[in-house]
C-alpha cells in the first residue's frame, strides 16, 4: 500500500484527508520524443464488478507500443477489488484484464443485461471490450474495428431498445509514424504538437444487437458527417424529448452536441444550442466534461475543462434546446483563469443538496514554463456550490505547498467506504493514484437510488442522471447519489427511463453518516 499526502479542504463544510491507495502507478509520462499519446492516458472506472456492494477500481494503463517505446517493461491495466476500509487487492491477473495496446480510459456498463458490469477500454491501436462473466473473470468480446485512435467512450441506449449501445470518441490522425517536430529549434525546445497539425476523425456508434454482437452504425446514424478531435463524451436528454443526446469535447475545435432524432439518426446542434464555443467565440482545448443539473432546475447542464487562459466553461440549460454560458455568472471565471484541467466531476460532496465541482488539474505541455508563466504540474481544485447559482473556491491555499501539484488526468467520485460521503480518485502521469477520503462533518443526510442506465432521477427539488460517462475518459457505475441536507425519514424518488410516459416511484430512507 502507498500512503499519499492529499489535499485537505477546510471550511465551508468540505474536508478531505489522505487514504491508503491501492498502489497503482500510471507509468506513462512525457518523453523527449513528444509522442502525443504519452500525455493522454489517465482514465479510470469505478464499478462493482463482483456485486458485493463495494465499488472497485479499474485503471487504464496498457502495454507499451513497441513502435514508439523501444525498451523497458510492459505496463498493464489494473483492477483492484475493494475489500472495505480503503483496502484494495490487485485482482487483474485473475480477472483477465491486463489488456494490450496503449490504453487511455474506461467505460463501464452492463451491456448484456446479465446483472454484471462490463468494461470497454479505449486504446491505441485497438480498443477492447471485456464481458463480465459473473465469476470474477472477464472475457474479451469481439467488436467492430474502432479508432484508429480511440481516447474515450460511453454507454447509452440511443434507440431505446433496452440494450446499452457504445459511443466511441476518436481523437485525431496521429501515429508513431506521423509525429512531426514542433517547438523552438533555436532553443532546442521540443513540445507536443498542437492538434491543428493532425487530421480530424469521426466518432463512432456501435449498436448493441442483443446477442453479444455489435454493428457499426456510425454512417447510418449520421455521425460520420461531423468529424472532430474528440476528448470525452457525456450524455443527457438536453431538450427533454425522451431521447438521450451526446456531448463531445473537441480539442482546439468547436464542441459537438449530437441531438438524438429518435429515428436512429443524430444531428449536430452545438452552435444552435450554444455549447460549441465559449462566449468569446474562440475554440479552446476542451478536455473533460460532465452533463448534470448544477442549479436544481431539472435540466442537465454542461461543464468543460480546458487549458489556462481558456476558462472552464459552464453552460446552463435554459430549456427549449438552448444553453447559456454562465461561467462568469457562476463566479467560476476568475477562479479557474490560471488553471488547466482534465477530469471534472459535478457531485454533492457535503450532502447539502447542491452539486459541487471537482477538477483534476495539469497543463498538457510539460515544457510550458519555458514559454509562459503557466504551470505544468498543478494541484486539484474543489469549488463549493453555494446557492445553486455560484461556486466558491474552497481549495486550501496551502495545497500546492503541501506537494499536491502533479500531472493529474482522470477523476471519479464514489463512496468507497460506504459512509454516504463521496470520495475522489485521481490519476497522475508517472505517479501513484490519489485516493481522497471525504471526511466532511455535518448533520446532512443522503440516499443512494438504484436506477437503470440513462434514467433521470428526481428527489425533492433535485435531479440527477444515471450515466456512466464522466470527466476525462472515465466512468462510474452504480446507484445515483443525492445529498439531502436536513431531511430525515422516508424519501421518495421518481425514476424516469428515457421516453417513459410515467416515472417509477422508489422509496427509501434518508441516512446520516
Short mmCIF file of C-alpha atoms in Angstrom, two decimals:
data_model
loop_
_atom_site.label_atom_id
_atom_site.label_comp_id
_atom_site.label_asym_id
_atom_site.label_seq_id
_atom_site.Cartn_x
_atom_site.Cartn_y
_atom_site.Cartn_z
CA UNK A 1 0.00 0.00 0.00
CA UNK A 2 1.10 3.55 -0.67
CA UNK A 3 0.03 6.39 1.57
CA UNK A 4 -0.32 9.75 -0.11
CA UNK A 5 -0.45 13.24 1.32
CA UNK A 6 -3.61 14.54 -0.27
CA UNK A 7 -5.27 17.94 -0.16
CA UNK A 8 -7.22 18.82 2.94
CA UNK A 9 -10.13 21.14 2.24
CA UNK A 10 -11.21 23.02 5.34
CA UNK A 11 -14.02 25.44 5.90
CA UNK A 12 -17.30 25.74 4.09
CA UNK A 13 -18.18 22.25 5.29
CA UNK A 14 -16.00 20.18 2.93
CA UNK A 15 -12.95 18.24 4.12
CA UNK A 16 -10.78 15.54 2.56
CA UNK A 17 -7.99 13.55 4.15
CA UNK A 18 -5.36 11.07 2.91
CA UNK A 19 -6.37 7.46 2.43
CA UNK A 20 -4.41 4.35 1.62
CA UNK A 21 -4.27 3.87 -2.12
CA UNK A 22 -4.12 0.59 -4.00
CA UNK A 23 -0.55 1.23 -5.14
CA UNK A 24 -1.38 1.83 -8.77
CA UNK A 25 1.13 3.95 -10.70
CA UNK A 26 0.25 5.34 -14.12
CA UNK A 27 3.56 4.52 -15.76
CA UNK A 28 3.17 6.68 -18.85
CA UNK A 29 4.67 10.16 -18.81
CA UNK A 30 6.15 12.72 -21.22
CA UNK A 31 9.32 11.73 -23.05
CA UNK A 32 11.87 13.56 -25.21
CA UNK A 33 10.26 12.44 -28.48
CA UNK A 34 6.96 14.11 -27.53
CA UNK A 35 4.77 11.29 -28.72
CA UNK A 36 1.30 12.74 -28.32
CA UNK A 37 -0.13 9.52 -26.94
CA UNK A 38 2.21 9.66 -23.94
CA UNK A 39 0.43 12.62 -22.38
CA UNK A 40 -3.13 11.36 -22.94
CA UNK A 41 -3.67 8.33 -20.61
CA UNK A 42 -5.25 8.50 -17.22
CA UNK A 43 -8.90 7.47 -17.46
CA UNK A 44 -10.35 5.10 -14.86
CA UNK A 45 -13.60 3.45 -13.84
CA UNK A 46 -15.48 2.77 -10.63
CA UNK A 47 -17.57 -0.39 -10.84
CA UNK A 48 -18.79 -3.12 -8.52
CA UNK A 49 -17.51 -5.95 -10.70
CA UNK A 50 -18.32 -8.73 -8.18
CA UNK A 51 -21.64 -7.34 -6.86
CA UNK A 52 -20.50 -7.31 -3.25
CA UNK A 53 -21.79 -3.78 -2.68
CA UNK A 54 -18.38 -2.15 -2.62
CA UNK A 55 -17.15 -0.06 -5.59
CA UNK A 56 -13.98 -1.42 -7.16
CA UNK A 57 -11.37 0.46 -9.20
CA UNK A 58 -10.14 -0.10 -12.74
CA UNK A 59 -7.20 1.91 -14.04
CA UNK A 60 -6.27 2.08 -17.72
CA UNK A 61 -2.53 1.77 -18.19
CA UNK A 62 -1.94 -0.59 -21.06
CA UNK A 63 1.14 -2.21 -22.52
CA UNK A 64 3.76 -0.14 -24.26
CA UNK A 65 3.66 0.10 -28.03
CA UNK A 66 6.89 -1.32 -29.48
CA UNK A 67 6.67 1.15 -32.37
CA UNK A 68 7.46 4.07 -30.10
CA UNK A 69 8.59 2.57 -26.80
CA UNK A 70 11.70 0.62 -27.70
CA UNK A 71 12.79 -0.55 -24.28
CA UNK A 72 11.53 -1.04 -20.80
CA UNK A 73 8.81 -3.14 -19.14
CA UNK A 74 5.27 -3.54 -20.32
CA UNK A 75 2.63 -1.77 -18.27
CA UNK A 76 -0.72 -3.38 -17.72
CA UNK A 77 -4.20 -2.21 -16.84
CA UNK A 78 -5.17 -2.82 -13.22
CA UNK A 79 -8.36 -3.97 -11.48
CA UNK A 80 -8.45 -3.56 -7.69
CA UNK A 81 -11.08 -5.24 -5.54
CA UNK A 82 -12.40 -3.06 -2.75
CA UNK A 83 -12.08 -5.04 0.47
CA UNK A 84 -13.51 -2.27 2.64
CA UNK A 85 -11.79 0.27 4.85
CA UNK A 86 -9.82 1.65 1.89
CA UNK A 87 -8.06 -1.68 1.45
CA UNK A 88 -7.68 -2.94 -2.12
CA UNK A 89 -6.45 -6.18 -3.66
CA UNK A 90 -4.99 -6.40 -7.16
CA UNK A 91 -7.12 -9.00 -9.00
CA UNK A 92 -6.03 -8.09 -12.53
CA UNK A 93 -4.48 -11.43 -13.37
CA UNK A 94 -7.41 -13.47 -12.10
CA UNK A 95 -9.92 -11.20 -13.80
CA UNK A 96 -8.08 -11.31 -17.14
CA UNK A 97 -7.98 -7.53 -17.60
CA UNK A 98 -4.26 -6.87 -18.08
CA UNK A 99 -5.00 -5.97 -21.68
CA UNK A 100 -2.76 -4.94 -24.53
CA UNK A 101 -2.15 -1.82 -26.54
CA UNK A 102 -1.83 1.69 -25.17
CA UNK A 103 -4.95 2.23 -23.06
CA UNK A 104 -6.40 5.64 -22.26
CA UNK A 105 -9.56 5.16 -20.24
CA UNK A 106 -12.61 3.06 -19.49
CA UNK A 107 -16.37 2.89 -19.98
CA UNK A 108 -18.36 0.65 -17.62
CA UNK A 109 -21.91 -0.65 -18.09
CA UNK A 110 -23.83 -3.93 -18.16
CA UNK A 111 -24.15 -4.22 -21.93
CA UNK A 112 -25.66 -7.73 -21.91
CA UNK A 113 -28.10 -7.09 -19.04
CA UNK A 114 -26.94 -10.09 -17.05
CA UNK A 115 -26.51 -8.13 -13.82
CA UNK A 116 -22.73 -7.77 -14.03
CA UNK A 117 -20.89 -4.64 -15.15
CA UNK A 118 -18.75 -4.96 -18.27
CA UNK A 119 -15.83 -2.82 -19.48
CA UNK A 120 -14.80 -1.13 -22.70
CA UNK A 121 -11.19 0.05 -22.75
CA UNK A 122 -10.32 2.68 -25.40
CA UNK A 123 -6.78 2.21 -26.65
CA UNK A 124 -4.27 2.66 -29.42
CA UNK A 125 -4.10 0.88 -31.83
CA UNK A 126 -7.07 -1.35 -30.90
CA UNK A 127 -9.66 -0.95 -28.14
CA UNK A 128 -11.04 -3.89 -26.17
CA UNK A 129 -14.45 -4.92 -24.83
CA UNK A 130 -14.49 -7.23 -21.81
CA UNK A 131 -17.65 -9.10 -20.76
CA UNK A 132 -18.02 -9.75 -17.06
CA UNK A 133 -18.72 -13.47 -16.68
CA UNK A 134 -20.03 -13.08 -13.13
CA UNK A 135 -17.43 -15.38 -11.58
CA UNK A 136 -14.73 -12.78 -11.03
CA UNK A 137 -13.36 -13.06 -14.54
CA UNK A 138 -13.81 -11.19 -17.82
CA UNK A 139 -13.79 -12.48 -21.39
CA UNK A 140 -12.76 -10.41 -24.38
CA UNK A 141 -15.69 -9.87 -26.74
CA UNK A 142 -15.41 -9.09 -30.43
CA UNK A 143 -16.27 -5.59 -31.64
CA UNK A 144 -16.25 -3.82 -34.99
CA UNK A 145 -12.97 -2.02 -35.54
CA UNK A 146 -12.69 1.28 -33.67
CA UNK A 147 -10.19 4.08 -33.94
CA UNK A 148 -7.60 4.45 -35.35
CA UNK A 149 -7.10 6.38 -32.09
CA UNK A 150 -9.88 5.99 -29.56
CA UNK A 151 -9.35 8.08 -26.45
CA UNK A 152 -12.74 7.79 -24.68
CA UNK A 153 -16.15 6.14 -24.87
CA UNK A 154 -19.50 5.92 -23.16
CA UNK A 155 -22.60 3.73 -22.98
CA UNK A 156 -26.14 4.92 -23.71
CA UNK A 157 -29.30 3.37 -25.14
CA UNK A 158 -29.76 5.66 -28.11
CA UNK A 159 -32.59 3.62 -29.72
CA UNK A 160 -34.45 2.79 -26.51
CA UNK A 161 -34.45 -0.95 -27.14
CA UNK A 162 -33.26 -1.71 -23.61
CA UNK A 163 -29.71 -2.54 -24.64
CA UNK A 164 -26.74 -0.20 -23.93
CA UNK A 165 -25.02 0.96 -27.11
CA UNK A 166 -21.44 2.24 -27.33
CA UNK A 167 -20.43 5.76 -28.35
CA UNK A 168 -16.74 5.78 -29.32
CA UNK A 169 -14.75 9.02 -29.17
CA UNK A 170 -11.87 9.17 -31.66
CA UNK A 171 -9.19 11.81 -31.24
CA UNK A 172 -7.09 12.71 -34.28
CA UNK A 173 -4.84 11.38 -37.03
CA UNK A 174 -1.64 10.97 -35.05
CA UNK A 175 0.50 7.84 -35.14
CA UNK A 176 4.08 6.97 -34.17
CA UNK A 177 4.98 7.40 -37.83
CA UNK A 178 3.26 10.79 -38.01
CA UNK A 179 4.99 12.62 -35.17
CA UNK A 180 6.36 15.92 -36.53
CA UNK A 181 8.91 18.05 -34.68
CA UNK A 182 7.24 21.03 -33.01
CA UNK A 183 8.80 23.71 -30.86
CA UNK A 184 11.71 26.16 -30.98
CA UNK A 185 14.71 24.69 -32.78
CA UNK A 186 16.91 27.65 -31.86
CA UNK A 187 16.43 26.75 -28.20
CA UNK A 188 16.30 23.01 -28.93
CA UNK A 189 12.92 23.09 -27.21
CA UNK A 190 10.60 20.34 -28.40
CA UNK A 191 6.95 20.35 -27.34
CA UNK A 192 3.82 18.38 -28.12
CA UNK A 193 2.37 19.42 -31.44
CA UNK A 194 -0.86 21.38 -31.43
CA UNK A 195 -3.91 19.40 -32.63
CA UNK A 196 -4.06 21.61 -35.75
CA UNK A 197 -1.14 19.61 -37.14
CA UNK A 198 -3.30 16.48 -37.41
CA UNK A 199 -6.45 15.48 -39.26
CA UNK A 200 -9.89 15.13 -37.71
CA UNK A 201 -11.60 11.79 -37.10
CA UNK A 202 -15.30 10.91 -36.92
CA UNK A 203 -16.77 9.42 -33.76
CA UNK A 204 -18.41 6.01 -33.93
CA UNK A 205 -21.65 4.45 -32.77
CA UNK A 206 -21.81 0.70 -32.16
CA UNK A 207 -25.34 -0.66 -31.85
CA UNK A 208 -25.90 -3.45 -29.36
CA UNK A 209 -27.69 -6.25 -31.23
CA UNK A 210 -28.66 -8.12 -28.07
CA UNK A 211 -26.90 -11.36 -28.98
CA UNK A 212 -23.45 -10.36 -27.78
CA UNK A 213 -22.54 -8.64 -31.04
CA UNK A 214 -22.41 -5.02 -32.16
CA UNK A 215 -22.99 -3.34 -35.50
CA UNK A 216 -21.20 -0.16 -36.56
CA UNK A 217 -23.99 2.30 -37.41
CA UNK A 218 -21.78 5.39 -37.46
CA UNK A 219 -22.58 6.22 -41.07
CA UNK A 220 -26.26 5.35 -40.92
CA UNK A 221 -26.68 7.45 -37.78
CA UNK A 222 -25.08 10.49 -39.40
CA UNK A 223 -22.11 10.74 -37.03
CA UNK A 224 -19.52 10.42 -39.79
CA UNK A 225 -20.72 13.74 -41.25
CA UNK A 226 -19.25 15.58 -38.25
CA UNK A 227 -15.60 14.63 -37.66
CA UNK A 228 -13.73 16.28 -34.81
CA UNK A 229 -10.87 15.82 -32.38
CA UNK A 230 -12.78 14.24 -29.54
CA UNK A 231 -11.53 14.00 -25.97
CA UNK A 232 -14.54 12.99 -23.85
CA UNK A 233 -18.26 12.30 -24.05
CA UNK A 234 -21.18 12.86 -21.70
CA UNK A 235 -24.86 12.05 -22.09
CA UNK A 236 -28.12 13.77 -21.25
CA UNK A 237 -31.54 14.47 -22.70
CA UNK A 238 -30.88 18.18 -23.03
CA UNK A 239 -34.14 19.03 -24.84
CA UNK A 240 -36.36 16.66 -22.82
CA UNK A 241 -37.74 14.84 -25.85
CA UNK A 242 -37.26 11.38 -24.37
CA UNK A 243 -34.11 10.51 -26.32
CA UNK A 244 -30.59 10.65 -24.89
CA UNK A 245 -28.17 13.04 -26.61
CA UNK A 246 -24.35 13.07 -26.61
CA UNK A 247 -22.00 15.99 -25.93
CA UNK A 248 -18.38 15.60 -27.13
CA UNK A 249 -15.48 17.87 -26.22
CA UNK A 250 -13.15 18.65 -29.14
CA UNK A 251 -9.52 19.68 -28.76
CA UNK A 252 -8.94 23.02 -30.49
CA UNK A 253 -12.25 22.80 -32.39
CA UNK A 254 -15.86 23.65 -31.54
CA UNK A 255 -17.52 21.06 -29.31
CA UNK A 256 -20.19 18.74 -30.69
CA UNK A 257 -23.73 18.23 -29.42
CA UNK A 258 -25.31 15.29 -31.17
CA UNK A 259 -29.09 15.55 -30.90
CA UNK A 260 -30.82 12.20 -30.96
CA UNK A 261 -33.62 12.50 -33.52
CA UNK A 262 -35.35 9.36 -32.26
CA UNK A 263 -35.20 7.59 -35.63
CA UNK A 264 -31.69 6.18 -35.38
CA UNK A 265 -30.01 9.36 -36.59
CA UNK A 266 -28.28 12.33 -34.98
CA UNK A 267 -27.91 15.97 -36.00
CA UNK A 268 -25.10 18.21 -34.79
CA UNK A 269 -26.62 21.11 -32.81
CA UNK A 270 -23.76 22.56 -30.75
CA UNK A 271 -23.82 26.00 -32.36
CA UNK A 272 -27.60 26.18 -32.39
CA UNK A 273 -27.77 25.16 -28.73
CA UNK A 274 -24.95 27.46 -27.61
CA UNK A 275 -22.36 24.91 -26.41
CA UNK A 276 -19.95 24.83 -29.38
CA UNK A 277 -17.75 27.66 -28.12
CA UNK A 278 -17.40 29.91 -25.09
CA UNK A 279 -18.98 33.34 -25.44
CA UNK A 280 -15.78 34.92 -26.69
CA UNK A 281 -16.15 32.82 -29.84
CA UNK A 282 -12.79 31.06 -29.92
CA UNK A 283 -12.26 27.29 -29.87
CA UNK A 284 -10.48 26.03 -26.76
CA UNK A 285 -8.64 22.87 -25.72
CA UNK A 286 -11.79 21.22 -24.40
CA UNK A 287 -10.93 18.07 -22.44
CA UNK A 288 -13.13 16.66 -19.68
CA UNK A 289 -16.89 17.17 -19.31
CA UNK A 290 -19.87 16.39 -17.11
CA UNK A 291 -23.55 16.73 -18.03
CA UNK A 292 -25.62 17.26 -14.86
CA UNK A 293 -28.04 19.69 -13.27
CA UNK A 294 -25.97 22.01 -11.06
CA UNK A 295 -28.70 24.60 -10.36
CA UNK A 296 -31.54 22.21 -9.46
CA UNK A 297 -33.93 23.43 -12.15
CA UNK A 298 -34.49 19.92 -13.53
CA UNK A 299 -32.45 20.43 -16.71
CA UNK A 300 -28.97 18.92 -17.31
CA UNK A 301 -26.17 21.48 -17.66
CA UNK A 302 -22.68 21.08 -19.16
CA UNK A 303 -19.25 21.88 -17.73
CA UNK A 304 -15.95 21.59 -19.64
CA UNK A 305 -12.30 21.70 -18.55
CA UNK A 306 -9.62 23.32 -20.71
CA UNK A 307 -6.18 24.96 -20.50
CA UNK A 308 -5.04 28.02 -18.58
CA UNK A 309 -6.44 31.21 -20.06
CA UNK A 310 -9.35 29.36 -21.68
CA UNK A 311 -11.57 29.08 -18.58
CA UNK A 312 -13.67 26.04 -17.64
CA UNK A 313 -16.90 26.90 -19.49
CA UNK A 314 -20.13 26.22 -17.64
CA UNK A 315 -23.21 26.05 -19.87
CA UNK A 316 -26.57 26.48 -18.15
CA UNK A 317 -29.50 24.72 -19.76
CA UNK A 318 -32.26 27.28 -20.33
CA UNK A 319 -34.77 24.79 -21.71
CA UNK A 320 -36.23 24.54 -25.21
CA UNK A 321 -32.88 23.23 -26.51
CA UNK A 322 -30.87 26.30 -25.51
CA UNK A 323 -27.84 26.84 -23.26
CA UNK A 324 -26.22 30.00 -21.97
CA UNK A 325 -22.59 30.20 -20.91
CA UNK A 326 -22.74 31.05 -17.20
CA UNK A 327 -19.08 30.77 -16.20
CA UNK A 328 -18.90 34.42 -15.16
CA UNK A 329 -22.33 34.49 -13.52
CA UNK A 330 -21.40 31.40 -11.50
CA UNK A 331 -18.21 33.21 -10.41
CA UNK A 332 -16.04 30.46 -11.86
CA UNK A 333 -14.24 32.56 -14.47
CA UNK A 334 -11.70 34.25 -12.18
CA UNK A 335 -11.27 31.12 -10.07
CA UNK A 336 -10.09 28.96 -12.98
CA UNK A 337 -8.30 31.53 -15.12
CA UNK A 338 -4.82 30.18 -14.35
CA UNK A 339 -5.83 26.56 -14.03
CA UNK A 340 -5.65 23.80 -16.64
CA UNK A 341 -7.99 20.87 -16.14
CA UNK A 342 -8.65 17.30 -17.33
CA UNK A 343 -11.02 15.27 -15.17
CA UNK A 344 -14.15 17.02 -13.88
CA UNK A 345 -16.99 15.89 -11.64
CA UNK A 346 -20.26 17.58 -10.64
CA UNK A 347 -21.23 15.91 -7.36
CA UNK A 348 -22.54 16.79 -3.90
CA UNK A 349 -19.55 16.40 -1.60
CA UNK A 350 -21.11 17.90 1.53
CA UNK A 351 -24.58 16.36 1.13
CA UNK A 352 -26.30 19.75 1.26
CA UNK A 353 -28.42 19.12 -1.84
CA UNK A 354 -26.29 21.09 -4.30
CA UNK A 355 -23.70 19.65 -6.67
CA UNK A 356 -20.16 20.89 -6.15
CA UNK A 357 -17.39 20.90 -8.76
CA UNK A 358 -14.13 18.96 -8.61
CA UNK A 359 -11.40 19.29 -11.25
CA UNK A 360 -8.21 17.26 -11.79
CA UNK A 361 -5.62 19.78 -12.93
CA UNK A 362 -2.46 19.88 -15.04
CA UNK A 363 -1.29 21.53 -18.23
CA UNK A 364 -0.83 19.32 -21.29
CA UNK A 365 2.59 20.78 -22.15
CA UNK A 366 5.34 19.67 -19.77
CA UNK A 367 7.58 22.45 -21.15
CA UNK A 368 5.06 25.25 -20.65
CA UNK A 369 7.29 27.13 -18.19
CA UNK A 370 9.83 27.65 -20.98
CA UNK A 371 7.38 29.77 -22.95
CA UNK A 372 4.91 31.23 -20.44
CA UNK A 373 4.17 31.78 -16.77
CA UNK A 374 1.70 28.89 -16.70
CA UNK A 375 2.50 25.77 -14.72
CA UNK A 376 2.56 22.15 -15.90
CA UNK A 377 2.09 20.47 -12.52
CA UNK A 378 -0.96 21.72 -10.64
CA UNK A 379 -2.96 20.84 -7.54
CA UNK A 380 -6.54 19.72 -7.98
CA UNK A 381 -9.44 22.02 -7.17
CA UNK A 382 -12.78 21.88 -5.45
CA UNK A 383 -15.46 24.52 -5.84
CA UNK A 384 -18.39 24.53 -3.45
CA UNK A 385 -21.83 25.17 -4.87
CA UNK A 386 -23.03 27.97 -2.61
CA UNK A 387 -26.60 28.60 -3.66
CA UNK A 388 -27.25 26.70 -6.88
CA UNK A 389 -26.11 29.72 -8.83
CA UNK A 390 -22.47 30.32 -7.93
CA UNK A 391 -19.33 28.49 -6.80
CA UNK A 392 -16.64 29.34 -4.25
CA UNK A 393 -13.07 28.06 -4.41
CA UNK A 394 -12.54 26.04 -1.24
CA UNK A 395 -9.22 24.59 -2.32
CA UNK A 396 -6.86 25.48 0.52
CA UNK A 397 -4.14 27.96 -0.33
CA UNK A 398 -1.56 25.52 1.06
CA UNK A 399 -2.43 22.75 -1.41
CA UNK A 400 0.46 23.43 -3.80
CA UNK A 401 2.88 23.94 -0.92
CA UNK A 402 1.84 20.60 0.53
CA UNK A 403 3.18 18.85 -2.55
CA UNK A 404 -0.10 18.29 -4.34
CA UNK A 405 1.00 19.60 -7.72
CA UNK A 406 1.09 16.77 -10.28
CA UNK A 407 0.20 15.88 -13.87
CA UNK A 408 -3.36 14.93 -12.95
CA UNK A 409 -5.65 13.34 -15.54
CA UNK A 410 -8.76 11.24 -14.78
CA UNK A 411 -11.04 11.73 -11.78
CA UNK A 412 -14.11 9.95 -10.43
CA UNK A 413 -16.26 10.34 -7.31
CA UNK A 414 -17.64 7.35 -5.40
CA UNK A 415 -18.45 6.34 -1.85
CA UNK A 416 -15.55 3.94 -1.39
CA UNK A 417 -16.11 3.23 2.31
CA UNK A 418 -19.90 3.19 2.49
CA UNK A 419 -20.30 6.17 4.79
CA UNK A 420 -22.50 8.21 2.42
CA UNK A 421 -19.84 10.76 1.59
CA UNK A 422 -18.39 10.79 -1.93
CA UNK A 423 -14.67 10.17 -2.06
CA UNK A 424 -12.46 11.03 -5.03
CA UNK A 425 -9.93 9.01 -7.03
CA UNK A 426 -7.48 10.83 -9.30
CA UNK A 427 -4.74 9.57 -11.61
CA UNK A 428 -1.48 11.30 -12.41
CA UNK A 429 1.09 10.67 -15.12
CA UNK A 430 4.17 8.92 -13.76
CA UNK A 431 2.80 8.76 -10.24
CA UNK A 432 0.56 6.93 -7.80
CA UNK A 433 -3.19 7.30 -7.97
CA UNK A 434 -4.55 9.62 -5.31
CA UNK A 435 -7.37 8.49 -3.04
CA UNK A 436 -9.12 11.33 -1.25
CA UNK A 437 -11.29 10.27 1.64
CA UNK A 438 -14.23 12.58 2.27
CA UNK A 439 -14.24 13.43 5.99
CA UNK A 440 -16.81 16.22 5.90
CA UNK A 441 -18.51 16.60 9.27
CA UNK A 442 -22.11 17.78 9.34
CA UNK A 443 -25.61 16.51 10.03
CA UNK A 444 -26.67 16.30 6.39
CA UNK A 445 -28.34 13.13 5.20
CA UNK A 446 -28.04 11.23 1.95
CA UNK A 447 -29.60 8.49 -0.15
CA UNK A 448 -28.45 6.25 -2.99
CA UNK A 449 -31.11 5.44 -5.57
CA UNK A 450 -30.75 2.40 -7.87
CA UNK A 451 -31.66 3.29 -11.45
CA UNK A 452 -31.14 1.96 -14.95
CA UNK A 453 -28.66 3.49 -17.36
CA UNK A 454 -29.74 6.91 -18.72
CA UNK A 455 -32.65 7.22 -16.30
CA UNK A 456 -33.44 10.66 -14.86
CA UNK A 457 -33.82 10.54 -11.09
CA UNK A 458 -35.61 13.20 -9.07
CA UNK A 459 -35.58 13.50 -5.29
CA UNK A 460 -37.34 16.53 -3.87
CA UNK A 461 -36.11 19.50 -5.86
CA UNK A 462 -33.04 17.74 -7.19
CA UNK A 463 -32.43 15.94 -10.47
CA UNK A 464 -29.51 13.68 -11.29
CA UNK A 465 -28.72 11.29 -14.11
CA UNK A 466 -27.87 7.59 -14.09
CA UNK A 467 -24.98 7.98 -16.51
CA UNK A 468 -21.70 6.11 -16.51
CA UNK A 469 -19.60 8.57 -18.55
CA UNK A 470 -17.89 11.30 -16.55
CA UNK A 471 -14.92 13.68 -16.76
CA UNK A 472 -11.94 12.76 -18.89
CA UNK A 473 -12.20 9.25 -20.40
CA UNK A 474 -13.58 7.93 -17.12
CA UNK A 475 -16.66 6.12 -15.88
CA UNK A 476 -18.76 5.37 -12.81
CA UNK A 477 -21.34 2.65 -12.38
CA UNK A 478 -23.75 2.25 -9.51
CA UNK A 479 -26.71 3.85 -7.74
CA UNK A 480 -27.32 7.60 -8.01
CA UNK A 481 -26.23 9.70 -5.04
CA UNK A 482 -28.26 12.55 -3.51
CA UNK A 483 -27.31 14.77 -0.60
CA UNK A 484 -30.46 15.71 1.32
CA UNK A 485 -29.36 18.35 3.82
CA UNK A 486 -31.56 18.27 6.96
CA UNK A 487 -34.11 15.78 5.55
CA UNK A 488 -34.91 12.83 7.81
CA UNK A 489 -37.08 9.73 7.47
CA UNK A 490 -38.78 8.43 4.37
CA UNK A 491 -37.61 9.60 0.95
CA UNK A 492 -39.35 9.15 -2.38
CA UNK A 493 -37.53 9.20 -5.72
CA UNK A 494 -39.05 9.40 -9.18
CA UNK A 495 -37.13 7.39 -11.76
CA UNK A 496 -37.93 8.10 -15.38
CA UNK A 497 -36.44 5.94 -18.09
CA UNK A 498 -35.87 7.68 -21.44
CA UNK A 499 -39.18 8.02 -23.26
CA UNK A 500 -41.24 6.59 -20.43
CA UNK A 501 -44.71 8.12 -20.12
CA UNK A 502 -44.64 7.89 -16.33
CA UNK A 503 -41.96 7.69 -13.67
CA UNK A 504 -41.38 4.78 -11.33
CA UNK A 505 -41.58 5.55 -7.62
CA UNK A 506 -38.82 4.36 -5.34
CA UNK A 507 -39.00 4.68 -1.58
CA UNK A 508 -36.08 4.70 0.78
CA UNK A 509 -34.84 6.30 3.98
CA UNK A 510 -32.57 9.30 4.39
CA UNK A 511 -29.42 8.26 6.18
CA UNK A 512 -26.92 10.25 8.22
CA UNK A 513 -23.29 9.22 8.48
#
